[in-house]
Tab-separated table of C-alpha atoms in Angstrom:
chain	number	residue	atom	x	y	z
A	4	GLN	CA	-14.291	13.899	27.105
A	5	VAL	CA	-11.363	12.110	25.484
A	6	GLN	CA	-8.711	13.688	23.294
A	7	LEU	CA	-6.642	11.621	20.871
A	8	VAL	CA	-3.334	12.733	19.353
A	9	GLU	CA	-1.661	10.743	16.576
A	10	SER	CA	2.043	10.797	15.776
A	11	GLY	CA	4.646	8.817	13.845
A	12	GLY	CA	3.598	9.497	10.270
A	13	GLY	CA	6.053	10.427	7.568
A	14	LEU	CA	7.573	9.522	4.215
A	15	VAL	CA	8.802	5.984	3.626
A	16	GLN	CA	9.815	3.915	0.607
A	17	ALA	CA	7.723	0.982	-0.542
A	18	GLY	CA	8.579	-2.084	1.511
A	19	GLY	CA	9.540	-0.004	4.518
A	20	SER	CA	7.962	0.337	7.940
A	21	LEU	CA	6.403	2.972	10.170
A	22	ARG	CA	4.966	2.863	13.678
A	23	LEU	CA	2.048	5.152	14.463
A	24	SER	CA	1.089	6.133	17.991
A	25	CYS	CA	-2.137	7.540	19.390
A	26	GLU	CA	-2.077	8.947	22.896
A	27	ALA	CA	-5.368	9.453	24.718
A	28	SER	CA	-6.173	11.785	27.565
A	29	GLY	CA	-8.084	10.693	30.635
A	30	ARG	CA	-7.944	7.758	33.012
A	31	THR	CA	-10.749	5.736	31.403
A	32	PHE	CA	-8.691	4.636	28.384
A	33	SER	CA	-8.875	0.961	29.299
A	34	SER	CA	-12.671	0.952	28.902
A	35	TYR	CA	-12.486	1.955	25.215
A	36	ALA	CA	-12.059	-0.136	22.136
A	37	MET	CA	-9.599	1.564	19.791
A	38	GLY	CA	-9.308	1.659	16.038
A	39	TRP	CA	-7.263	3.005	13.167
A	40	PHE	CA	-8.809	4.427	10.002
A	41	ARG	CA	-7.321	6.085	6.948
A	42	GLN	CA	-8.442	8.496	4.262
A	43	ALA	CA	-6.787	9.193	0.924
A	44	PRO	CA	-7.509	12.423	-0.997
A	45	LEU	CA	-11.006	12.502	-2.501
A	46	LYS	CA	-11.834	9.105	-0.991
A	47	GLU	CA	-13.968	8.050	1.952
A	48	ARG	CA	-12.456	7.179	5.286
A	49	GLU	CA	-11.933	3.427	5.596
A	50	PHE	CA	-11.356	1.013	8.433
A	51	VAL	CA	-7.831	-0.337	8.968
A	52	ALA	CA	-7.556	-2.111	12.330
A	53	ALA	CA	-9.160	-2.292	15.769
A	54	ILE	CA	-8.450	-3.678	19.230
A	55	ASN	CA	-10.709	-4.317	22.198
A	56	TRP	CA	-10.385	-2.868	25.696
A	57	SER	CA	-8.052	-5.568	27.022
A	58	GLY	CA	-5.957	-5.996	23.886
A	59	GLY	CA	-6.965	-9.637	23.656
A	60	SER	CA	-8.931	-9.316	20.422
A	61	THR	CA	-7.899	-7.614	17.184
A	62	TYR	CA	-9.513	-7.109	13.802
A	63	TYR	CA	-7.973	-6.030	10.492
A	64	ALA	CA	-9.095	-4.934	7.083
A	65	GLU	CA	-8.235	-7.526	4.457
A	66	SER	CA	-5.972	-5.064	2.652
A	67	VAL	CA	-3.570	-4.797	5.616
A	68	LYS	CA	-3.859	-8.246	7.175
A	69	GLY	CA	-0.439	-9.802	7.676
A	70	ARG	CA	1.346	-6.454	7.260
A	71	PHE	CA	-0.064	-4.236	10.029
A	72	THR	CA	-0.276	-4.952	13.754
A	73	ILE	CA	-2.381	-3.016	16.250
A	74	SER	CA	-1.512	-3.033	19.947
A	75	ARG	CA	-2.196	-0.993	23.061
A	76	ASP	CA	-0.527	-0.054	26.316
A	77	ASN	CA	-3.216	0.939	28.784
A	78	ALA	CA	-0.657	2.098	31.339
A	79	LYS	CA	0.493	4.702	28.803
A	80	ASN	CA	-2.990	5.457	27.416
A	81	THR	CA	-1.588	4.709	23.967
A	82	VAL	CA	-2.523	2.578	20.972
A	83	TYR	CA	-0.022	1.692	18.247
A	84	LEU	CA	-0.129	0.663	14.625
A	85	GLN	CA	2.986	-1.106	13.371
A	86	MET	CA	2.990	-0.951	9.574
A	87	ASN	CA	5.358	-3.227	7.659
A	88	SER	CA	5.790	-3.949	3.951
A	89	LEU	CA	4.208	-0.625	3.098
A	90	LYS	CA	2.770	-0.069	-0.363
A	91	PRO	CA	2.050	3.167	-2.260
A	92	GLU	CA	-1.672	2.449	-1.887
A	93	ASP	CA	-1.232	2.759	1.892
A	94	THR	CA	-0.661	6.497	1.413
A	95	ALA	CA	-3.320	8.366	3.394
A	96	VAL	CA	-4.029	10.382	6.492
A	97	TYR	CA	-4.318	7.919	9.371
A	98	TYR	CA	-6.760	8.594	12.200
A	99	CYS	CA	-7.206	6.869	15.519
A	100	ALA	CA	-10.640	6.445	17.054
A	101	ALA	CA	-12.026	5.469	20.446
A	102	ASN	CA	-15.345	3.758	21.089
A	103	LYS	CA	-16.671	3.083	24.568
A	104	GLY	CA	-17.532	-0.583	24.651
A	105	VAL	CA	-17.257	-2.814	21.609
A	106	ILE	CA	-15.157	-2.334	18.499
A	107	SER	CA	-16.674	-0.233	15.730
A	108	THR	CA	-15.387	-0.633	12.174
A	109	SER	CA	-17.606	2.206	10.962
A	110	SER	CA	-16.151	5.613	10.159
A	111	LEU	CA	-19.500	7.100	11.214
A	112	TYR	CA	-19.899	5.502	14.647
A	113	ASN	CA	-16.978	6.102	16.962
A	114	ASP	CA	-17.128	8.310	20.032
A	115	TYR	CA	-13.842	10.190	19.568
A	116	TRP	CA	-11.385	10.935	16.755
A	117	GLY	CA	-7.856	12.244	16.531
A	118	GLN	CA	-6.709	14.881	14.055
A	119	GLY	CA	-4.750	12.466	11.878
A	120	THR	CA	-1.153	11.901	10.797
A	121	GLN	CA	0.067	11.764	7.197
A	122	VAL	CA	1.649	8.584	5.845
A	123	THR	CA	3.223	8.758	2.386
A	124	VAL	CA	4.717	5.691	0.697
A	125	SER	CA	6.882	6.252	-2.372
A	126	SER	CA	7.535	3.675	-5.084
């Protein structure tokens, strides 16, 4: 079993930055692809970014490409999401996910999920 705990959310003005962290339990972290998803009120959870087990490959939703950067530190069992040039439409609860093997961009098919951290962007 793997537990994921997100942190780093908060309130920020449009154009500002936040860095989210997701710490995973266990010593098998390096074998998992990791992803970030988000969900706004009354909307479905959507894919944001993902990174493979080694950190050598990344994938981003078109809406965040060029603004967000996903990275991981396997020694710390942690994945990060650096969010720059934030927009009000980025407001959502952000969740990290772990998938053993390849990246999954589906909100339905990931092995483990965190509890989420709130990101609010004011205009």
